Structures are given as structure tokens and as C-alpha cells.
PDB file of C-alpha atoms in Angstrom:
ATOM      1  CA  UNK A  67       5.871  60.364  33.930  1.00 43.00           C
ATOM      2  CA  UNK A  68       6.632  58.562  31.150  1.00 42.00           C
ATOM      3  CA  UNK A  69       8.662  55.813  33.317  1.00 47.00           C
ATOM      4  CA  UNK A  70       5.275  55.403  35.407  1.00 43.00           C
ATOM      5  CA  UNK A  71       3.189  54.373  31.859  1.00 41.00           C
ATOM      6  CA  UNK A  72       6.150  52.147  30.580  1.00 52.00           C
ATOM      7  CA  UNK A  73       6.044  50.329  33.844  1.00 49.00           C
ATOM      8  CA  UNK A  74       2.018  50.809  33.826  1.00 43.00           C
ATOM      9  CA  UNK A  75       2.631  49.274  29.724  1.00 44.00           C
ATOM     10  CA  UNK A  76       5.040  46.036  31.189  1.00 42.00           C
ATOM     11  CA  UNK A  77       2.328  45.918  33.697  1.00 42.00           C
ATOM     12  CA  UNK A  78      -0.383  45.253  31.424  1.00 40.00           C
ATOM     13  CA  UNK A  79       1.259  43.450  28.781  1.00 41.00           C
ATOM     14  CA  UNK A  80       2.247  40.523  31.564  1.00 42.00           C
ATOM     15  CA  UNK A  81      -0.958  40.800  32.256  1.00 42.00           C
ATOM     16  CA  UNK A  82      -2.583  40.181  29.268  1.00 41.00           C
ATOM     17  CA  UNK A  83      -0.088  37.695  28.297  1.00 46.00           C
ATOM     18  CA  UNK A  84      -1.036  35.412  31.469  1.00 48.00           C
ATOM     19  CA  UNK A  85      -4.623  35.488  29.634  1.00 44.00           C
ATOM     20  CA  UNK A  86      -4.034  34.865  26.147  1.00 51.00           C
ATOM     21  CA  UNK A  87      -1.550  31.841  27.422  1.00 52.00           C
ATOM     22  CA  UNK A  88      -4.214  30.558  29.341  1.00 52.00           C
ATOM     23  CA  UNK A  89      -6.703  30.763  26.848  1.00 61.00           C
ATOM     24  CA  UNK A  90      -4.364  29.347  24.483  1.00 66.00           C
ATOM     25  CA  UNK A  91      -1.200  27.372  25.807  1.00 70.00           C
ATOM     26  CA  UNK A  92       0.566  27.066  22.297  1.00 75.00           C
ATOM     27  CA  UNK A  93       1.886  30.735  23.071  1.00 76.00           C
ATOM     28  CA  UNK A  94       3.555  29.408  25.477  1.00 82.00           C
ATOM     29  CA  UNK A  95       6.267  28.521  22.981  1.00 81.00           C
ATOM     30  CA  UNK A  96       5.625  31.521  20.882  1.00 84.00           C
ATOM     31  CA  UNK A  97       8.810  33.817  22.139  1.00 80.00           C
ATOM     32  CA  UNK A  98       8.637  36.400  23.941  1.00 81.00           C
ATOM     33  CA  UNK A  99       9.516  39.318  21.381  1.00 79.00           C
ATOM     34  CA  UNK A 100       6.912  37.371  18.940  1.00 79.00           C
ATOM     35  CA  UNK A 101       4.141  37.712  22.023  1.00 76.00           C
ATOM     36  CA  UNK A 102       5.098  41.689  22.101  1.00 80.00           C
ATOM     37  CA  UNK A 103       4.952  42.660  18.319  1.00 80.00           C
ATOM     38  CA  UNK A 104       2.123  40.120  17.135  1.00 79.00           C
ATOM     39  CA  UNK A 105       0.187  40.753  21.033  1.00 81.00           C
ATOM     40  CA  UNK A 106      -3.425  39.534  19.420  1.00 82.00           C
ATOM     41  CA  UNK A 107      -1.478  36.863  16.985  1.00 87.00           C
ATOM     42  CA  UNK A 108      -3.158  33.400  19.178  1.00 88.00           C
ATOM     43  CA  UNK A 109      -1.584  31.153  16.386  1.00 93.00           C
ATOM     44  CA  UNK A 110       1.420  28.746  17.441  1.00 93.00           C
ATOM     45  CA  UNK A 111       4.595  29.952  15.068  1.00 94.00           C
ATOM     46  CA  UNK A 112       6.991  27.367  14.192  1.00 96.00           C
ATOM     47  CA  UNK A 113      10.421  26.573  11.770  1.00 96.00           C
ATOM     48  CA  UNK A 114      11.718  24.313  10.313  1.00 97.00           C
ATOM     49  CA  UNK A 115      15.787  23.845  10.729  1.00 93.00           C
ATOM     50  CA  UNK A 116      17.528  20.841  10.562  1.00 89.00           C
ATOM     51  CA  UNK A 117      16.381  18.060   7.591  1.00 94.00           C
ATOM     52  CA  UNK A 118      18.992  15.316   7.107  1.00 92.00           C
ATOM     53  CA  UNK A 119      19.758  14.962   3.084  1.00 92.00           C
ATOM     54  CA  UNK A 120      19.777  11.276   3.940  1.00 92.00           C
ATOM     55  CA  UNK A 121      16.108  11.800   4.449  1.00 93.00           C
ATOM     56  CA  UNK A 122      15.700  12.759   0.460  1.00 92.00           C
ATOM     57  CA  UNK A 123      13.964  15.972   0.798  1.00 95.00           C
ATOM     58  CA  UNK A 124      14.655  19.483   0.696  1.00 95.00           C
ATOM     59  CA  UNK A 125      14.051  22.327   3.569  1.00 95.00           C
ATOM     60  CA  UNK A 126      11.381  24.098   1.287  1.00 96.00           C
ATOM     61  CA  UNK A 127       9.331  20.456   0.623  1.00 97.00           C
ATOM     62  CA  UNK A 128       9.187  20.141   4.263  1.00 97.00           C
ATOM     63  CA  UNK A 129       7.789  23.462   4.725  1.00 97.00           C
ATOM     64  CA  UNK A 130       5.624  22.792   2.537  1.00 97.00           C
ATOM     65  CA  UNK A 131       4.840  19.431   3.867  1.00 97.00           C
ATOM     66  CA  UNK A 132       4.603  21.831   7.608  1.00 97.00           C
ATOM     67  CA  UNK A 133       2.176  23.236   6.299  1.00 97.00           C
ATOM     68  CA  UNK A 134       0.017  20.701   4.734  1.00 97.00           C
ATOM     69  CA  UNK A 135       0.408  19.441   8.077  1.00 97.00           C
ATOM     70  CA  UNK A 136      -1.515  22.610   9.967  1.00 97.00           C
ATOM     71  CA  UNK A 137      -4.243  22.861   6.793  1.00 97.00           C
ATOM     72  CA  UNK A 138      -5.643  19.387   8.354  1.00 97.00           C
ATOM     73  CA  UNK A 139      -6.214  22.072  12.004  1.00 97.00           C
ATOM     74  CA  UNK A 140      -7.717  24.985   9.843  1.00 97.00           C
ATOM     75  CA  UNK A 141      -9.411  22.684   7.399  1.00 96.00           C
ATOM     76  CA  UNK A 142     -10.733  20.364  10.538  1.00 95.00           C
ATOM     77  CA  UNK A 143     -11.637  22.973  12.755  1.00 95.00           C
ATOM     78  CA  UNK A 144     -12.295  26.539  10.441  1.00 95.00           C
ATOM     79  CA  UNK A 145      -9.227  28.514  12.295  1.00 94.00           C
ATOM     80  CA  UNK A 146      -5.721  29.243  12.096  1.00 94.00           C
ATOM     81  CA  UNK A 147      -3.893  27.619  14.726  1.00 94.00           C
ATOM     82  CA  UNK A 148      -0.141  27.939  13.477  1.00 96.00           C
ATOM     83  CA  UNK A 149       1.824  29.804  11.131  1.00 95.00           C
ATOM     84  CA  UNK A 150       5.002  29.306   9.903  1.00 96.00           C
ATOM     85  CA  UNK A 151       7.316  31.709  10.615  1.00 94.00           C
ATOM     86  CA  UNK A 152      11.794  31.767  10.216  1.00 94.00           C
ATOM     87  CA  UNK A 153      12.572  33.730  13.200  1.00 92.00           C
ATOM     88  CA  UNK A 154      10.106  31.382  15.677  1.00 93.00           C
ATOM     89  CA  UNK A 155      11.260  29.976  18.956  1.00 92.00           C
ATOM     90  CA  UNK A 156       9.560  26.253  17.884  1.00 95.00           C
ATOM     91  CA  UNK A 157      12.304  24.339  15.862  1.00 96.00           C
ATOM     92  CA  UNK A 158      11.021  21.652  13.720  1.00 97.00           C
ATOM     93  CA  UNK A 159      14.475  19.056  13.229  1.00 96.00           C
ATOM     94  CA  UNK A 160      14.849  16.041  11.286  1.00 95.00           C
ATOM     95  CA  UNK A 161      17.649  13.399  13.117  1.00 91.00           C
ATOM     96  CA  UNK A 162      18.352  10.607  10.694  1.00 91.00           C
ATOM     97  CA  UNK A 163      19.319   7.468  12.880  1.00 87.00           C
ATOM     98  CA  UNK A 164      18.112   3.615  12.939  1.00 79.00           C
ATOM     99  CA  UNK A 165      14.345   4.277  12.982  1.00 79.00           C
ATOM    100  CA  UNK A 166      14.349   5.784   9.963  1.00 80.00           C
ATOM    101  CA  UNK A 167      17.017   2.933   8.078  1.00 80.00           C
ATOM    102  CA  UNK A 168      14.364   0.229  10.234  1.00 79.00           C
ATOM    103  CA  UNK A 169      11.732   2.443   7.951  1.00 78.00           C
ATOM    104  CA  UNK A 170      13.346   1.862   4.974  1.00 81.00           C
ATOM    105  CA  UNK A 171      13.634  -1.762   5.130  1.00 80.00           C
ATOM    106  CA  UNK A 172      10.465  -2.082   5.883  1.00 81.00           C
ATOM    107  CA  UNK A 173       9.632  -0.470   2.906  1.00 79.00           C
ATOM    108  CA  UNK A 174      11.809  -2.482   0.996  1.00 84.00           C
ATOM    109  CA  UNK A 175      10.680  -5.624   2.145  1.00 87.00           C
ATOM    110  CA  UNK A 176       6.957  -4.213   1.119  1.00 84.00           C
ATOM    111  CA  UNK A 177       8.199  -3.874  -1.838  1.00 85.00           C
ATOM    112  CA  UNK A 178       9.372  -6.854  -2.389  1.00 89.00           C
ATOM    113  CA  UNK A 179       6.665  -8.401  -0.925  1.00 90.00           C
ATOM    114  CA  UNK A 180       4.211  -6.639  -4.017  1.00 89.00           C
ATOM    115  CA  UNK A 181       6.530  -7.825  -6.376  1.00 91.00           C
ATOM    116  CA  UNK A 182       6.584 -11.343  -5.517  1.00 90.00           C
ATOM    117  CA  UNK A 183       2.520 -10.836  -4.829  1.00 91.00           C
ATOM    118  CA  UNK A 184       2.837  -9.470  -8.615  1.00 93.00           C
ATOM    119  CA  UNK A 185       4.460 -12.292  -9.693  1.00 92.00           C
ATOM    120  CA  UNK A 186       2.038 -14.665  -7.695  1.00 93.00           C
ATOM    121  CA  UNK A 187      -0.578 -13.363 -10.195  1.00 92.00           C
ATOM    122  CA  UNK A 188       1.244 -13.550 -13.182  1.00 92.00           C
ATOM    123  CA  UNK A 189       1.686 -17.545 -12.631  1.00 90.00           C
ATOM    124  CA  UNK A 190      -2.226 -17.335 -11.616  1.00 91.00           C
ATOM    125  CA  UNK A 191      -3.117 -15.972 -14.494  1.00 92.00           C
ATOM    126  CA  UNK A 192      -1.224 -17.901 -16.971  1.00 90.00           C
ATOM    127  CA  UNK A 193      -2.386 -21.219 -15.080  1.00 90.00           C
ATOM    128  CA  UNK A 194      -5.601 -20.522 -15.713  1.00 92.00           C
ATOM    129  CA  UNK A 195      -5.937 -19.684 -19.131  1.00 91.00           C
ATOM    130  CA  UNK A 196      -3.221 -23.342 -19.018  1.00 89.00           C
ATOM    131  CA  UNK A 197      -6.657 -24.741 -17.679  1.00 90.00           C
ATOM    132  CA  UNK A 198      -8.971 -23.090 -19.630  1.00 92.00           C
ATOM    133  CA  UNK A 199      -6.883 -24.286 -22.590  1.00 90.00           C
ATOM    134  CA  UNK A 200      -6.776 -28.466 -21.608  1.00 90.00           C
ATOM    135  CA  UNK A 201     -10.782 -27.807 -20.937  1.00 91.00           C
ATOM    136  CA  UNK A 202     -10.969 -26.763 -24.166  1.00 92.00           C
ATOM    137  CA  UNK A 203      -9.251 -29.268 -25.598  1.00 90.00           C
ATOM    138  CA  UNK A 204     -10.533 -32.546 -23.751  1.00 91.00           C
ATOM    139  CA  UNK A 205     -13.822 -31.352 -24.863  1.00 92.00           C
ATOM    140  CA  UNK A 206     -12.374 -31.058 -28.959  1.00 90.00           C
ATOM    141  CA  UNK A 207     -10.673 -34.621 -27.918  1.00 90.00           C
ATOM    142  CA  UNK A 208     -13.942 -36.223 -26.455  1.00 91.00           C
ATOM    143  CA  UNK A 209     -15.767 -35.607 -30.085  1.00 92.00           C
ATOM    144  CA  UNK A 210     -13.129 -36.969 -32.284  1.00 90.00           C
ATOM    145  CA  UNK A 211     -12.753 -39.858 -30.251  1.00 91.00           C
ATOM    146  CA  UNK A 212     -15.954 -40.061 -30.757  1.00 93.00           C
ATOM    147  CA  UNK A 213     -16.530 -39.218 -34.387  1.00 91.00           C
ATOM    148  CA  UNK A 214     -13.055 -41.631 -34.601  1.00 88.00           C
ATOM    149  CA  UNK A 215     -15.152 -44.275 -32.604  1.00 92.00           C
ATOM    150  CA  UNK A 216     -18.139 -44.662 -35.392  1.00 93.00           C
ATOM    151  CA  UNK A 217     -16.397 -44.349 -38.609  1.00 90.00           C
ATOM    152  CA  UNK A 218     -14.425 -47.101 -37.284  1.00 90.00           C
ATOM    153  CA  UNK A 219     -17.750 -49.297 -36.098  1.00 92.00           C
ATOM    154  CA  UNK A 220     -19.016 -48.408 -39.556  1.00 91.00           C
ATOM    155  CA  UNK A 221     -15.926 -49.630 -41.374  1.00 86.00           C
ATOM    156  CA  UNK A 222     -16.269 -51.976 -39.548  1.00 90.00           C
ATOM    157  CA  UNK A 223     -19.989 -53.059 -40.412  1.00 90.00           C
ATOM    158  CA  UNK A 224     -18.664 -52.531 -44.489  1.00 85.00           C
ATOM    159  CA  UNK A 225     -16.352 -55.182 -43.906  1.00 84.00           C
ATOM    160  CA  UNK A 226     -19.075 -57.697 -42.408  1.00 86.00           C
ATOM    161  CA  UNK A 227     -21.701 -56.478 -45.441  1.00 82.00           C
ATOM    162  CA  UNK A 228     -18.593 -57.031 -48.216  1.00 81.00           C
ATOM    163  CA  UNK A 229     -17.924 -60.928 -46.732  1.00 80.00           C
ATOM    164  CA  UNK A 230     -20.945 -62.013 -47.580  1.00 80.00           C
ATOM    165  CA  UNK A 231     -20.423 -61.299 -50.918  1.00 77.00           C
ATOM    166  CA  UNK A 232     -18.035 -62.304 -53.291  1.00 75.00           C
ATOM    167  CA  UNK A 233     -14.854 -60.436 -53.118  1.00 65.00           C
ATOM    168  CA  UNK A 234     -13.395 -57.579 -55.680  1.00 71.00           C
ATOM    169  CA  UNK A 235     -10.669 -55.276 -56.958  1.00 68.00           C
ATOM    170  CA  UNK A 236     -13.202 -52.246 -56.292  1.00 66.00           C
ATOM    171  CA  UNK A 237     -13.859 -53.804 -52.302  1.00 73.00           C
ATOM    172  CA  UNK A 238     -10.289 -54.572 -52.032  1.00 81.00           C
ATOM    173  CA  UNK A 239      -8.969 -50.204 -53.025  1.00 84.00           C
ATOM    174  CA  UNK A 240     -11.735 -49.017 -50.894  1.00 85.00           C
ATOM    175  CA  UNK A 241     -11.643 -50.823 -47.463  1.00 83.00           C
ATOM    176  CA  UNK A 242      -7.187 -50.079 -48.471  1.00 87.00           C
ATOM    177  CA  UNK A 243      -7.961 -46.350 -48.444  1.00 89.00           C
ATOM    178  CA  UNK A 244     -10.489 -46.212 -45.808  1.00 87.00           C
ATOM    179  CA  UNK A 245      -8.413 -48.826 -43.655  1.00 88.00           C
ATOM    180  CA  UNK A 246      -5.535 -46.192 -44.465  1.00 92.00           C
ATOM    181  CA  UNK A 247      -7.551 -42.976 -43.696  1.00 90.00           C
ATOM    182  CA  UNK A 248      -8.338 -44.579 -40.448  1.00 89.00           C
ATOM    183  CA  UNK A 249      -4.838 -45.167 -39.579  1.00 92.00           C
ATOM    184  CA  UNK A 250      -3.892 -41.502 -40.077  1.00 91.00           C
ATOM    185  CA  UNK A 251      -6.989 -40.373 -37.958  1.00 90.00           C
ATOM    186  CA  UNK A 252      -5.574 -42.909 -35.536  1.00 90.00           C
ATOM    187  CA  UNK A 253      -2.152 -41.258 -35.859  1.00 93.00           C
ATOM    188  CA  UNK A 254      -3.189 -37.401 -35.174  1.00 92.00           C
ATOM    189  CA  UNK A 255      -5.787 -38.469 -32.633  1.00 89.00           C
ATOM    190  CA  UNK A 256      -2.668 -39.717 -30.274  1.00 92.00           C
ATOM    191  CA  UNK A 257      -0.482 -36.946 -31.062  1.00 93.00           C
ATOM    192  CA  UNK A 258      -3.051 -34.936 -29.872  1.00 90.00           C
ATOM    193  CA  UNK A 259      -3.768 -37.089 -27.001  1.00 91.00           C
ATOM    194  CA  UNK A 260      -0.164 -36.701 -26.251  1.00 92.00           C
ATOM    195  CA  UNK A 261       0.256 -32.755 -27.003  1.00 91.00           C
ATOM    196  CA  UNK A 262      -2.967 -32.927 -24.274  1.00 91.00           C
ATOM    197  CA  UNK A 263      -0.691 -35.406 -21.765  1.00 92.00           C
ATOM    198  CA  UNK A 264       1.819 -32.652 -22.248  1.00 92.00           C
ATOM    199  CA  UNK A 265      -0.429 -30.034 -21.429  1.00 90.00           C
ATOM    200  CA  UNK A 266      -1.667 -31.721 -18.237  1.00 91.00           C
ATOM    201  CA  UNK A 267       2.317 -32.188 -17.060  1.00 92.00           C
ATOM    202  CA  UNK A 268       3.290 -27.758 -17.795  1.00 89.00           C
ATOM    203  CA  UNK A 269      -0.247 -27.342 -15.491  1.00 89.00           C
ATOM    204  CA  UNK A 270       1.023 -29.032 -13.324  1.00 93.00           C
ATOM    205  CA  UNK A 271       4.589 -27.802 -12.703  1.00 92.00           C
ATOM    206  CA  UNK A 272       2.383 -24.568 -12.740  1.00 91.00           C
ATOM    207  CA  UNK A 273       0.610 -25.795 -10.222  1.00 92.00           C
ATOM    208  CA  UNK A 274       4.187 -26.652  -8.121  1.00 92.00           C
ATOM    209  CA  UNK A 275       5.090 -23.427  -9.180  1.00 91.00           C
ATOM    210  CA  UNK A 276       2.490 -21.437  -7.819  1.00 91.00           C
ATOM    211  CA  UNK A 277       1.973 -23.542  -4.478  1.00 93.00           C
ATOM    212  CA  UNK A 278       6.150 -23.281  -3.601  1.00 93.00           C
ATOM    213  CA  UNK A 279       5.202 -19.036  -4.909  1.00 92.00           C
ATOM    214  CA  UNK A 280       2.376 -18.986  -2.457  1.00 91.00           C
ATOM    215  CA  UNK A 281       4.679 -20.928   0.820  1.00 92.00           C
ATOM    216  CA  UNK A 282       7.384 -18.530   0.011  1.00 91.00           C
ATOM    217  CA  UNK A 283       4.953 -15.681  -0.435  1.00 90.00           C
ATOM    218  CA  UNK A 284       3.320 -16.755   3.208  1.00 91.00           C
ATOM    219  CA  UNK A 285       6.732 -16.649   4.856  1.00 91.00           C
ATOM    220  CA  UNK A 286       7.763 -13.635   4.026  1.00 89.00           C
ATOM    221  CA  UNK A 287       4.403 -12.523   4.542  1.00 88.00           C
ATOM    222  CA  UNK A 288       4.864 -13.696   8.344  1.00 86.00           C
ATOM    223  CA  UNK A 289       8.384 -12.693   8.734  1.00 86.00           C
ATOM    224  CA  UNK A 290       6.971  -8.836   7.710  1.00 82.00           C
ATOM    225  CA  UNK A 291       4.632  -8.831  10.047  1.00 81.00           C
ATOM    226  CA  UNK A 292       7.528 -10.544  13.310  1.00 82.00           C
ATOM    227  CA  UNK A 293       9.095  -7.727  12.635  1.00 80.00           C
ATOM    228  CA  UNK A 294       7.711  -4.969  11.703  1.00 76.00           C
ATOM    229  CA  UNK A 295       4.072  -4.086  13.735  1.00 70.00           C
ATOM    230  CA  UNK A 296       2.104  -1.148  13.883  1.00 61.00           C
ATOM    231  CA  UNK A 297       3.429   0.582  17.084  1.00 56.00           C
ATOM    232  CA  UNK A 298       3.275   3.767  18.945  1.00 54.00           C
ATOM    233  CA  UNK A 299       4.827   6.980  17.597  1.00 48.00           C
ATOM    234  CA  UNK A 300       8.327   7.308  17.999  1.00 71.00           C
ATOM    235  CA  UNK A 301       8.068   8.253  14.478  1.00 85.00           C
ATOM    236  CA  UNK A 302       8.220  11.771  16.543  1.00 89.00           C
ATOM    237  CA  UNK A 303       8.465  13.520  19.238  1.00 91.00           C
ATOM    238  CA  UNK A 304       7.700  17.156  21.191  1.00 93.00           C
ATOM    239  CA  UNK A 305       9.642  17.527  24.130  1.00 91.00           C
ATOM    240  CA  UNK A 306       8.338  21.169  25.218  1.00 89.00           C
ATOM    241  CA  UNK A 307      10.633  22.785  23.439  1.00 90.00           C
ATOM    242  CA  UNK A 308      10.977  21.470  20.009  1.00 95.00           C
ATOM    243  CA  UNK A 309       9.703  19.220  17.328  1.00 96.00           C
ATOM    244  CA  UNK A 310      12.209  16.155  17.121  1.00 95.00           C
ATOM    245  CA  UNK A 311      10.856  13.838  13.337  1.00 94.00           C
ATOM    246  CA  UNK A 312      12.939  10.749  13.156  1.00 91.00           C
ATOM    247  CA  UNK A 313      11.061   8.918  10.912  1.00 88.00           C
ATOM    248  CA  UNK A 314       7.958   8.186   8.247  1.00 89.00           C
ATOM    249  CA  UNK A 315       7.351   6.015   5.104  1.00 85.00           C
ATOM    250  CA  UNK A 316       6.718   8.630   2.828  1.00 90.00           C
ATOM    251  CA  UNK A 317       4.901  12.673   2.053  1.00 94.00           C
ATOM    252  CA  UNK A 318       1.827  11.142   3.305  1.00 94.00           C
ATOM    253  CA  UNK A 319       3.188   9.343   6.198  1.00 92.00           C
ATOM    254  CA  UNK A 320       5.748  13.365   7.269  1.00 94.00           C
ATOM    255  CA  UNK A 321       2.331  14.969   6.802  1.00 96.00           C
ATOM    256  CA  UNK A 322       0.061  13.928   9.254  1.00 95.00           C
ATOM    257  CA  UNK A 323       3.466  13.006  12.141  1.00 94.00           C
ATOM    258  CA  UNK A 324       3.764  16.986  12.061  1.00 96.00           C
ATOM    259  CA  UNK A 325       0.571  17.507  12.243  1.00 97.00           C
ATOM    260  CA  UNK A 326       0.443  15.006  15.123  1.00 96.00           C
ATOM    261  CA  UNK A 327       3.294  16.452  16.654  1.00 95.00           C
ATOM    262  CA  UNK A 328       1.789  19.741  16.107  1.00 96.00           C
ATOM    263  CA  UNK A 329      -1.427  18.278  17.920  1.00 96.00           C
ATOM    264  CA  UNK A 330       0.998  17.932  21.305  1.00 95.00           C
ATOM    265  CA  UNK A 331       2.611  21.568  20.935  1.00 94.00           C
ATOM    266  CA  UNK A 332      -0.876  22.446  21.228  1.00 93.00           C
ATOM    267  CA  UNK A 333      -1.330  21.075  24.166  1.00 91.00           C
ATOM    268  CA  UNK A 334      -3.207  17.825  23.273  1.00 94.00           C
ATOM    269  CA  UNK A 335      -3.193  14.379  24.214  1.00 94.00           C
ATOM    270  CA  UNK A 336      -3.739  11.213  22.904  1.00 94.00           C
ATOM    271  CA  UNK A 337      -6.760  10.240  21.317  1.00 95.00           C
ATOM    272  CA  UNK A 338      -8.809   7.337  21.235  1.00 93.00           C
ATOM    273  CA  UNK A 339     -10.574   6.444  18.525  1.00 95.00           C
ATOM    274  CA  UNK A 340      -7.831   4.412  16.264  1.00 93.00           C
ATOM    275  CA  UNK A 341      -8.960   6.944  13.030  1.00 94.00           C
ATOM    276  CA  UNK A 342      -7.679   9.841  14.924  1.00 96.00           C
ATOM    277  CA  UNK A 343      -5.256  12.116  13.724  1.00 96.00           C
ATOM    278  CA  UNK A 344      -4.042  12.102  18.456  1.00 96.00           C
ATOM    279  CA  UNK A 345      -4.053   8.095  18.586  1.00 94.00           C
ATOM    280  CA  UNK A 346      -0.853   7.402  19.422  1.00 88.00           C
ATOM    281  CA  UNK A 347      -0.530   4.172  16.509  1.00 81.00           C
ATOM    282  CA  UNK A 348      -0.162   5.293  12.733  1.00 77.00           C
ATOM    283  CA  UNK A 349      -2.444   2.318  11.312  1.00 78.00           C
ATOM    284  CA  UNK A 350      -6.100   3.040  10.609  1.00 82.00           C
ATOM    285  CA  UNK A 351      -6.032   6.684   9.709  1.00 90.00           C
ATOM    286  CA  UNK A 352      -6.319   7.443   6.107  1.00 88.00           C
ATOM    287  CA  UNK A 353      -2.502   9.483   5.393  1.00 86.00           C
ATOM    288  CA  UNK A 354      -3.539  10.286   1.602  1.00 88.00           C
ATOM    289  CA  UNK A 355      -6.748  12.147   2.363  1.00 90.00           C
ATOM    290  CA  UNK A 356      -7.097  12.932   6.190  1.00 94.00           C
ATOM    291  CA  UNK A 357      -9.662  14.792   7.902  1.00 94.00           C
ATOM    292  CA  UNK A 358      -9.563  15.540  11.668  1.00 96.00           C
ATOM    293  CA  UNK A 359     -12.402  12.899  13.909  1.00 96.00           C
ATOM    294  CA  UNK A 360     -14.286  13.847  15.897  1.00 96.00           C
ATOM    295  CA  UNK A 361     -11.683  12.624  18.873  1.00 96.00           C
ATOM    296  CA  UNK A 362     -10.248  15.773  17.281  1.00 96.00           C
ATOM    297  CA  UNK A 363     -11.843  18.300  17.814  1.00 95.00           C
ATOM    298  CA  UNK A 364     -12.986  16.826  21.409  1.00 95.00           C
ATOM    299  CA  UNK A 365      -9.511  16.891  22.595  1.00 94.00           C
ATOM    300  CA  UNK A 366      -9.221  20.699  21.302  1.00 91.00           C
ATOM    301  CA  UNK A 367     -12.357  21.821  23.209  1.00 88.00           C
ATOM    302  CA  UNK A 368     -11.376  20.018  26.511  1.00 85.00           C
ATOM    303  CA  UNK A 369      -7.890  20.821  26.542  1.00 77.00           C
TER     304      UNK A 369
END
């Protein structure tokens, strides 16, 4: 009798297991023991296995990021699809190879671009300041030259009037002082004109430097776009047995990559919406504050 019920229970479990995996395809990646011990738990159980130290993340950090990745699915659907289990059958491996090396080179190149752009902005700011100083100096010089011309005209008129009367010692002393003052003013204006021309020369040099830096930036941006184009999801791979992570650019990027591959483990294909988590190209997603799109939710409904 006991044996009969044992066989009956096994048959019932197999029927129930088949029904469960049909309704929840992700359960086929849970071990048989998991399904026996958690018969009504439809969550996919997973674990972090190998994290190459060259990724500069600890296993615990990766675990936390994976939990955040599963939270994306929960927040977008209101349902738990995953649970971390150190004994789970589905393992996530981090494999460091040329893809991550290229990713690091891409980030380094991008950092150099950002530094160059900041240098350009600093130079442009200094150039704008120099231009404003030159504009102010030009207005000031125009005013001083106008005043100097008026002083010269007044001096010449006074001399003409003085020439119509007998010369006196007082007149000679007066005109000598006036002439000396005019010469001092002329010399001062000439010095200021020289300083103005020097600033013009400095401005031209800054313009040349800015144009040269702009050409270098354009070339660097062109090289960056040529070498580091947006690419398909080869950052990670779900091969039907395990998840392999090859590349990520940041923790936000890794979080989305994990969530994407876990989506494949749920049985989802790629979406057509460029903003979707399950879109095959990582480009338009808001990595920092990502939310599931309608396209992602429709994949879950239609799987």
C-alpha cells in the first residue's frame, strides 16, 4: 500500500511538474530537487558562480546587482520571477576576455574625449573673456582718441588766436605746458593701442589653438564612432543552461545586462522597441533609472 501511494505521488508530481513548466517555462531551469522541495514556487532560482577579479567587482557586489536586476522585472509587473539561491542549478558566470578589454579601452577613449571637450570649453571661455576685454578696450580707446583729437583741435585754435596778438612769456609757458600735456596723452594712447594690438594677437592665437583643438576633437570623435559602434548584446549570453557575462561598462550597464539575460531565461525573445530591456541593442535604454516598457511586458504575456 505504501509503495502504491509512493508511485501515485510520483505520478502526481510528474503531472503537476509538467503543468507547472508549461505555465511557467522558467521552472525547467530549476533542478528537480528545487521543484520537489518548492512545488508551488514558480520563481526561477539562480546563483552567481565565477567572477573574474579583473572585473574589479566582488561576488557580493555582483549578487546585489543581480538582485537589483530581478527587481526591474518585479517593479514592472508586480510579480516575482526570480530568487537568488546559492544552490540553484542556473549559474551566472563572469568571463573576462577581449570584449571587456575593448570595453575598458572604449571607456578610456571616452574619458579622453570628455577631457578634451572640457579643455575646449575652458579655452572657449578664456577666448570669450578676451573678446569682451578687447571690445571694452576698443570702446575706451575710441573715446580717448576722440577726446585727444578735441584737445588737439582746441590747442590749434588757441595757437591761432595767440598768433594774432603780440607774443608774451605767459603765452609761451602756457603753450609749452599744453604741448607737453598733449604729447604725454598721445604717448599714453599709443601705449594703450600697443596693448590693444597685443590682446588682438593673443586673441588670434587663442582662436588658432581653439580651432586646432576642435579639429583634434572632431578626429577623436570620428575615430571613437568608427571603432566603438553600438553593438548587439554580446555582453552576455544565455545558452539554455547558464548565463555568461562577458562585458559591461558600468554597474548600471551590468544591471541591465543581467536583467536582459534573465529575461531570456524566462523564455523571452528580443523586442522591437529600442527603449525596451529586451531590445538587442544597448543604446537608448535609461540605464540609471530603467523601467520595463510595454514591449517587455507584452513579451511576458505572449511567451
